[in-house]
Coordinates of C-alpha atoms in Angstrom, one line a residue:
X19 CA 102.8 235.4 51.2
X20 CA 102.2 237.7 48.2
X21 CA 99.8 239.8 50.0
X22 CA 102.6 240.3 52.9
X23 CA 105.2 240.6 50.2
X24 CA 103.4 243.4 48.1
X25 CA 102.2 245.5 51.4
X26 CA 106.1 245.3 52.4
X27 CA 106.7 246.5 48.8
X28 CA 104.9 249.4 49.1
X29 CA 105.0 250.6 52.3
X30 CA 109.3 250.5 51.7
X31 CA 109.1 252.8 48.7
X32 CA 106.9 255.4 50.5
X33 CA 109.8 255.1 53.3
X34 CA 112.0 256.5 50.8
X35 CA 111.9 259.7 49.2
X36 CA 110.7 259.9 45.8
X37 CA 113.8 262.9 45.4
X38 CA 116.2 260.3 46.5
X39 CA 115.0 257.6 44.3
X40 CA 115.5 259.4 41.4
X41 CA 118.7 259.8 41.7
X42 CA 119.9 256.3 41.6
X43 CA 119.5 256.2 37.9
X44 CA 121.3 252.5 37.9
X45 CA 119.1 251.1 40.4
X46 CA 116.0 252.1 38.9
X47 CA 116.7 251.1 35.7
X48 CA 118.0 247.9 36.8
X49 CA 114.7 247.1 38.9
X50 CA 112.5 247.8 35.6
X51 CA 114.2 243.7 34.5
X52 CA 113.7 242.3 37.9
X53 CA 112.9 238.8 36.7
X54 CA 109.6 237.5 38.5
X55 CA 110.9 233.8 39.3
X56 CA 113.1 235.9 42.0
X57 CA 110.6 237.4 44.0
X58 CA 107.0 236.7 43.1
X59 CA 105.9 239.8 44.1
X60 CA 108.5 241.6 41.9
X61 CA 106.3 242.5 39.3
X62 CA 103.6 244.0 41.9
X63 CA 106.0 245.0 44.2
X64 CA 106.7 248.7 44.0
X65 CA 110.6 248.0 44.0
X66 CA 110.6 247.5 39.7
X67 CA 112.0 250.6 39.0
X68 CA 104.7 238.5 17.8
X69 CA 102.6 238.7 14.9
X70 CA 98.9 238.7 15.5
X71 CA 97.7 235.1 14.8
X72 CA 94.5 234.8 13.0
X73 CA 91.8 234.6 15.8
X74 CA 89.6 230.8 15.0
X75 CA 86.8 232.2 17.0
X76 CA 83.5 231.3 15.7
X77 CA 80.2 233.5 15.4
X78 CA 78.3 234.6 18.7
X79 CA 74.2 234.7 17.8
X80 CA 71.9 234.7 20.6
X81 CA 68.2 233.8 20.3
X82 CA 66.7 237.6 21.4
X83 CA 69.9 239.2 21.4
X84 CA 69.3 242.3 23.3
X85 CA 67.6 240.4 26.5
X86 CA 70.1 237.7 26.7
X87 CA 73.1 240.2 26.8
X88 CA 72.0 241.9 29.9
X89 CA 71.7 238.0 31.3
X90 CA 74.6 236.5 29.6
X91 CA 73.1 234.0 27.0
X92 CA 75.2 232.7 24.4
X93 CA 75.5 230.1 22.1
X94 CA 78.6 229.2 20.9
X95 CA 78.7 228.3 17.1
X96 CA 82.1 227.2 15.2
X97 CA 82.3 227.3 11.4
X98 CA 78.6 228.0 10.9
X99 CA 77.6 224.7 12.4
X100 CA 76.4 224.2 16.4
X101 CA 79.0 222.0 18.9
X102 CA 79.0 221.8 22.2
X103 CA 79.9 224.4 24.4
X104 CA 82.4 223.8 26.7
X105 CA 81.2 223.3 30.7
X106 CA 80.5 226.3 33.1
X107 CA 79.5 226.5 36.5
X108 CA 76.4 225.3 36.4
X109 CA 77.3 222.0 34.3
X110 CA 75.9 223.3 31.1
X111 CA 77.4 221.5 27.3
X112 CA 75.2 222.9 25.0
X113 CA 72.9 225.3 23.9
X114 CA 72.5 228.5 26.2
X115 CA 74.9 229.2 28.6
X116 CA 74.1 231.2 31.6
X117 CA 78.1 232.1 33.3
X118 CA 77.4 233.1 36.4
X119 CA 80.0 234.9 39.0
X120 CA 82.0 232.1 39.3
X121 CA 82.3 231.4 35.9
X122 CA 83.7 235.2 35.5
X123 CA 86.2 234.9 38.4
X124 CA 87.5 231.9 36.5
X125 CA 88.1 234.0 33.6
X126 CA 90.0 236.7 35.9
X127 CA 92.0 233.9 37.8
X128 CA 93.7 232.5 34.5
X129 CA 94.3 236.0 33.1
X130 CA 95.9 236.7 36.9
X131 CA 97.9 233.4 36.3
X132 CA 99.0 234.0 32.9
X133 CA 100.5 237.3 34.2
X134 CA 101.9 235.7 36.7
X135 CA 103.7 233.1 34.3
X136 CA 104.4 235.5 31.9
X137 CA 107.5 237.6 32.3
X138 CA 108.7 237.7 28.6
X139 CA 107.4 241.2 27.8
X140 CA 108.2 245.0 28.8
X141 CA 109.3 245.2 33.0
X142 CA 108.5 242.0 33.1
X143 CA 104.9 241.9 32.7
X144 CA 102.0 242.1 30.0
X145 CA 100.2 244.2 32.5
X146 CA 100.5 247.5 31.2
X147 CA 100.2 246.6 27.8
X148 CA 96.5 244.9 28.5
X149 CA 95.3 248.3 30.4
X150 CA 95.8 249.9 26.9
X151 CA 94.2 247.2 24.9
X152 CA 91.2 247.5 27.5
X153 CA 91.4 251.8 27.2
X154 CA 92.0 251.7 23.2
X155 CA 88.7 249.5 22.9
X156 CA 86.8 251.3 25.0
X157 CA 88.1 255.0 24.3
X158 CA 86.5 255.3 20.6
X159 CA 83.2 256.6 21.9
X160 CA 81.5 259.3 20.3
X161 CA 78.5 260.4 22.5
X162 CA 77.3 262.4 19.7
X163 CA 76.9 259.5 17.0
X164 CA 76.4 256.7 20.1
X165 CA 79.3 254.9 17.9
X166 CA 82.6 253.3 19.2
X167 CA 83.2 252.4 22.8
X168 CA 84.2 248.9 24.0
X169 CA 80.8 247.2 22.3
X170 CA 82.0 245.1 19.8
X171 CA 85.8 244.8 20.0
X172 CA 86.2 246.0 16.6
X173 CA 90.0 246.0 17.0
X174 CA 90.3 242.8 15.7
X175 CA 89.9 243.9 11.8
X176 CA 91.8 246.2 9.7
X177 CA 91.7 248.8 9.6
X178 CA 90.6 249.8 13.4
X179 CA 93.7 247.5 14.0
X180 CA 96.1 249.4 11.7
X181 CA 95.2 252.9 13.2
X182 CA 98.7 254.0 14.7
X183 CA 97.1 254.5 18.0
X184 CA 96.6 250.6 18.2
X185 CA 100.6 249.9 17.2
X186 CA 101.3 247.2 19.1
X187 CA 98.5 245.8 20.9
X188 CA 98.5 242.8 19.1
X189 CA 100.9 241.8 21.8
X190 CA 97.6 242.5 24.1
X191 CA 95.2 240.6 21.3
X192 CA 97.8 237.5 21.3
X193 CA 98.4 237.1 25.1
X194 CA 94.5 236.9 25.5
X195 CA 93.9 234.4 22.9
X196 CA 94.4 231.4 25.2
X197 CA 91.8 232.7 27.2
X198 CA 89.3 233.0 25.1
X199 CA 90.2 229.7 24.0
X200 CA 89.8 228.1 27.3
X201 CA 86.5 230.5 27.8
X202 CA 84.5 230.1 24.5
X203 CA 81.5 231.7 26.0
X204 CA 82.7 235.4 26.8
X205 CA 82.9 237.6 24.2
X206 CA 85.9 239.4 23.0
X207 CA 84.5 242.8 24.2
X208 CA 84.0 241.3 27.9
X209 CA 87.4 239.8 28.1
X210 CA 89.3 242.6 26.9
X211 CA 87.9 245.2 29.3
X212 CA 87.8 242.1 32.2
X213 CA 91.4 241.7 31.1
X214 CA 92.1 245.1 31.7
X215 CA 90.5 245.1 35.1
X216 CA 92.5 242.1 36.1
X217 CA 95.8 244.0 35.4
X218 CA 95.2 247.1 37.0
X219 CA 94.1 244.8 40.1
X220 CA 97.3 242.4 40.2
X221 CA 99.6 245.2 39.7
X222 CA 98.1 246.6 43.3
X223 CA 95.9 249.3 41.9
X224 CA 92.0 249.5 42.7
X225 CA 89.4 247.0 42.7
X226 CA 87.4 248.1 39.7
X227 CA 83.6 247.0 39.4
X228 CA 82.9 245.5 36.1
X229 CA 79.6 243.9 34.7
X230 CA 79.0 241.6 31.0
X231 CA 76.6 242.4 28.6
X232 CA 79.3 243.5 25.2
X233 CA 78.3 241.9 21.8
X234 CA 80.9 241.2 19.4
X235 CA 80.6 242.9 16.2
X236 CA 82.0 242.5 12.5
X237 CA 84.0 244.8 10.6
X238 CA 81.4 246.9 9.8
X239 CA 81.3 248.9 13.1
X240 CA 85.1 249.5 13.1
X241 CA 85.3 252.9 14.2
X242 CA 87.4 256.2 12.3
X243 CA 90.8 256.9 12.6
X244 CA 91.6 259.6 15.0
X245 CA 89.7 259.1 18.0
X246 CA 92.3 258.0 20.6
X247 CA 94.3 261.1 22.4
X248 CA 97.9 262.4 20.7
X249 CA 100.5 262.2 23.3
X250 CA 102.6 264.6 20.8
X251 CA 99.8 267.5 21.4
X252 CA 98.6 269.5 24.4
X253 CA 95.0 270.6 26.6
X254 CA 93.2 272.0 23.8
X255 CA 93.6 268.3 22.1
X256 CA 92.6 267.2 25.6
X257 CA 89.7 268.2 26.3
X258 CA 88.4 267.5 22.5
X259 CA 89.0 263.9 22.4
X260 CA 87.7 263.3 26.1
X261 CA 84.7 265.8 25.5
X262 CA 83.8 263.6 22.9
X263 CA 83.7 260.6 25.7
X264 CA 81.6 262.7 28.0
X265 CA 84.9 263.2 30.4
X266 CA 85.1 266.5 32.5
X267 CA 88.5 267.8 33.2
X268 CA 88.9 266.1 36.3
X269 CA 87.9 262.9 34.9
X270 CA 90.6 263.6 32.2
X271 CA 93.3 264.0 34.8
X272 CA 92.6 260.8 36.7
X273 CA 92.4 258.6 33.4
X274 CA 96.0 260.0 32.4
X275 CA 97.2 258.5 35.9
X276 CA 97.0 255.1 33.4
X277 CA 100.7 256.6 32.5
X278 CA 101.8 255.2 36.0
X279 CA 101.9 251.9 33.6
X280 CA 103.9 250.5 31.2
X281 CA 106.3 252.8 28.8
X282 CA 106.7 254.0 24.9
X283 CA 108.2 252.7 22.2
X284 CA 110.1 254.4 19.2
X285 CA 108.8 252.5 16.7
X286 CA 104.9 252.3 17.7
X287 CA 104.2 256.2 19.1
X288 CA 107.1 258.0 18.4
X289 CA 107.8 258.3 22.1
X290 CA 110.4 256.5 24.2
X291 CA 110.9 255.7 27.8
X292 CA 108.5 255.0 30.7
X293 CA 106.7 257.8 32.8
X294 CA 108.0 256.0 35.9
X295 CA 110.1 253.9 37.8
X296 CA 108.0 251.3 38.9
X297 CA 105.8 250.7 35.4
X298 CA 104.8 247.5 36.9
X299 CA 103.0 249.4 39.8
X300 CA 99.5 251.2 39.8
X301 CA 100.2 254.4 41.9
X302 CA 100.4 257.9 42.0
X303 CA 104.1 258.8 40.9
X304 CA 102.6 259.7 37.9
X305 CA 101.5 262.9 39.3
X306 CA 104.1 263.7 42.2
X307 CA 106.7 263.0 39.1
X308 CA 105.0 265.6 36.7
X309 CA 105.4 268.4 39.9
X310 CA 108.7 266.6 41.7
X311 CA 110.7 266.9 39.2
X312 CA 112.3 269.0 36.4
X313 CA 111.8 268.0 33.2
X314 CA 113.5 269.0 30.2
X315 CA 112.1 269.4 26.5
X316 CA 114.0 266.3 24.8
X317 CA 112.6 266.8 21.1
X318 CA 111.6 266.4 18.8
X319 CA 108.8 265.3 20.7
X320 CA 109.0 264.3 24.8
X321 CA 110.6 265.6 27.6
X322 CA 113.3 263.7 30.0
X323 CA 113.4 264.0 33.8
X324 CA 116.7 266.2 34.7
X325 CA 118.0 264.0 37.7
X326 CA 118.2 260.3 36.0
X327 CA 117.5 261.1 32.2
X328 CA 115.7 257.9 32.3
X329 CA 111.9 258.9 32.2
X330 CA 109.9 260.7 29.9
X331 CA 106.6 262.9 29.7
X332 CA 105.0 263.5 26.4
X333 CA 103.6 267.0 25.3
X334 CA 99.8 265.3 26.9
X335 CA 101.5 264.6 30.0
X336 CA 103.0 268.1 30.7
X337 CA 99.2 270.0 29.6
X338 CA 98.1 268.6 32.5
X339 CA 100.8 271.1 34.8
X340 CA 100.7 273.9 32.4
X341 CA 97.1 274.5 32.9
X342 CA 95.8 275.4 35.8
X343 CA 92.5 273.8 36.1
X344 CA 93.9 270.1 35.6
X345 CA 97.0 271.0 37.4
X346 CA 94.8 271.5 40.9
X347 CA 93.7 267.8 40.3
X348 CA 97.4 266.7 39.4
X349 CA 97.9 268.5 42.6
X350 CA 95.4 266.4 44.7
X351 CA 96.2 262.9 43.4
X352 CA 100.2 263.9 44.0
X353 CA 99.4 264.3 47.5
X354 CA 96.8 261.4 48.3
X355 CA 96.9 258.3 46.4
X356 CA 93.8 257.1 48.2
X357 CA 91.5 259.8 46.5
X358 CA 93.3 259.1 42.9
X359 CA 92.6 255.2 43.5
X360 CA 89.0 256.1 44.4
X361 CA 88.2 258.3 41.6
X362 CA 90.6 256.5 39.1
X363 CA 88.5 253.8 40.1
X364 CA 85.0 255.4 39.3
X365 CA 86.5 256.9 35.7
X366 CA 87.2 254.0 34.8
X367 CA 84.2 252.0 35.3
X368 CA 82.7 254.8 33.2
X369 CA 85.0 254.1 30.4
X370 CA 84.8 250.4 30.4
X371 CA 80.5 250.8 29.9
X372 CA 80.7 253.9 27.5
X373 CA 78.3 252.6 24.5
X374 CA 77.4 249.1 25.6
X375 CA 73.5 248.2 25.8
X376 CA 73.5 247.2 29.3
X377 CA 70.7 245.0 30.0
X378 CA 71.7 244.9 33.3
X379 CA 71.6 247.3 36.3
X380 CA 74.7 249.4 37.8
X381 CA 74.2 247.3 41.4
X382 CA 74.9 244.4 39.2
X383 CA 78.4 245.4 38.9
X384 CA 81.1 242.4 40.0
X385 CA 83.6 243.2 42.0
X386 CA 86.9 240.3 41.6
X387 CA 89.0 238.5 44.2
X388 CA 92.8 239.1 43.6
X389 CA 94.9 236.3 42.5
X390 CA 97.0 235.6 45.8

C-alpha cells in the first residue's frame, strides 16, 4: 500500500506543472502540515507542499581497536564496569559482539518507524532535520590535517555542539537517543550517518550504500569552528569549504540538492522559509526551482520566489546559477532527476566515509530495505 501510495504521489506531481504549482501559494503551504495519520504516505508523498538530554551512554573499548572496527567488535561497558550486552542476531549477551546485516537493518527499521510515528516536528517529519545531523558530522573534514569527518561524532560536546552551524540539531541528537538505547552496540558515529541514510531513503530519495567501522571519540577531537558552509555567502566560499572535503564542483552542486529537504529557521541560521514545496520529498525541484523561477533579493540576507512568496534561496543557493560552471550541473539535475539521484547518491557515500579508518572494503558496502 505505501509503495502504491508514494509511486501515485509522485507520478501526480510530475503530471502537474511545477509553473502552475507555484502559484497556489494556499495549497502549498497548507500541504507542508499535512498530518501523517491522514495518509500514511503524506510525509513521502510528493503532495506536502527540546533541550538536549544528557546522553547515559557508556564507554566503547575494543580489544585491538583498529581490526575489530573494520569487523564490528564491540564491547559494551556502562559506568566503567562490564554488563551484558543486549542480544543480536546471532544470540550473543556478552563480551564481543559481532552485528551482522541483520542486526544493521534492525537499526534502520526502528529509525524508519520512529519517522513514521513521529509527526511532531517541521512538515511533519524529523527527516530533514536527521540528513543535516548525518552532513554536519560528516562535513568537518580537513583532508589536509586528516581531522574531522563523521569518525567520532564529536557533536555531542561543547563546543562542536555550540558552533552556530550545529543550532538546532539537538532536535536530531534527541530523536536518535532511543535508538541507541535500544541498539547499545552501534556507535554514535554509525547511527548518525545510518540515520541519515534511512531518511533520505523513506522520504523516496536514493538507496545509499553505507558500511560500519566509526569509533566514538571524546571531546578531545571536537573539531574548529568554521568548517560547515555559510548559506549567507557565495562560490568563492563554495568551493573553499568543499575543496577542503576533496569535493569538485560538480560534486558541490549535487550535495546542495540536500536543500530539497527540510527549511530554515530565524532563530538557528538567520534564514527563514523552505527551498521547496514538498520539504518532506527527496527530488530535484531544488534545481528546476533555482532556474523556474524568479527570485527576488529579500534581505538582509535570502531571496523569496516572486510567484508565492513562500520559499526562499540563500546567497549559497543562488552561486550555484550565477556561475556558470555549477550552473551547467544545476542545469542537468533540473532536467533529469535520475542522473541527480545517481550521482547524489555516489557524493554522498563519499561524505558519509570521509576520515573514517575503514577496515573494511568498498564491496562491503550495505545497501537497506525500505520500511514499507
Amino acid at each position: 500500500m505505501a509503495t502504491a501510495a508514494k509511486s501515485f504521489a509522485r507520478v501526480a506531481a510530475r503530471s502537474t506543472p511545477l509553473t502552475s504549482s507555484i502559484k497556489n501559494t494556499t495549497t502549498h503551504n497548507a500541504h507542508f502540515t499535512i498530518p501523517r495519520q491522514a495518509f500514511r504516505s503524506s510525509r513521502r508523498g510528493y503532495a506536502s507542499g527540546s533541550n538536549v538530554k544528557t546522553s547515559a551512554m557508556g564507554l566503547y573499548w575494543g580489544i585491538g581497536a583498529a581490526a575489530l572496527a573494520g569487523a564490528g567488535g564491540y564491547f559494551f561497558y556502562n559506568n566503567g564496569g562490564v554488563t551484558n550486552l543486549r542480544e543480536g542476531s546471532a544470540g550473543e549477551t556478552r563480551g564481543i559482539f559481532t552485528p551482522t546485516k541483520e542486526d544493521y537493518q534492525n537499526v534502520y527499521n526502528e529509525i524508519a518507524r520512529r519517522l513514521d510515528e513521529r509527526d511532531d516536528y517541521d512538515d511533519g517529519s524529523f527527516g530533514p532535520v536527521l540528513v543535516r545531523l548525518a552532513w554536519h558530522c560528516s562535513g568537518t573534514y580537513d583532508k589536509e590535517t586528516n581531522t574531522g569527518g563523521s569518525n567520532g561524532a564529536t557533536m555531542r560536546f561543547a563546543p562542536e555542539k555550540d558552533h552556530g552551524a550545529n543550532a538546532g540539531l539537538h532536535a536530531a541528537q534527541d530523536f536518535m537517543e532511543p535508538v541507541h538505547d535500544k541498539f547499545p552496540w552501534i556507535t554514535y558515529s554509525d547511527l548518525w550517518t545510518l540515520g541519515g541514510v534511512c531518511a533520505i531513503q523513506e522520504m523516496q530519495g536514493p538507496t545509499i550504500p553505507w558500511r560500519p567501522g566509526r569509533m566514538d571519540r571524546d571531546i578531545s577531537m571536537c573539531t574548529p569552528d568554521g568548517r560547515l558552509p555559510d548559506g549567507a555567502k557565495e562560490q568563492k566560499h563554495l568551493r573553499a569549504i568543499f575543496g577542503r572535503m576533496g569535493f569538485d564542483d560538480r560534486e558541490i552542486v549535487a550535495l546542495s540538492g540536500a536543500h530539497a529537504l527540510g527549511r530554515c529557521h530565524t532563530d538557528r541560521s538567520g534564514f527563514e522559509g523552505p527551498w521547496t514545496f514538498s520539504p518532506t520529498v527527496m527530488s530535484n525541484d531544488y534545481y528546476r526551482l533555482l532556474l523556474g523561477e524568479k527570485w527576488n533579493w529579500n534581505g538582509p540576507k535570502q531571496f523569496q520566489d516572486v510567484t508565492s512568496k513562500s520559499l526562499m534561496m540563500l546567497p549559497t543557493d543562488m552561486a550555484l546559477v550565477q556561475d556558470k560552471e555549477f550552473k551547467k550541473h544545476v542545469e542537468r539535475y533540473a532536467k533529469d532527476d535520475q542522473v541527480f539521484f545517481a550521482e547524489f547518491r555516489d557524493v554522498m557515500v563519499k561524505l558519509l566515509e570521509l576520515g573514517v579508518p575503514f577496515q573494511s572494503k568498498e564491496e562491503d558496502r550495505l545497501s537497506f530495505q525500505s520500511l514499507e
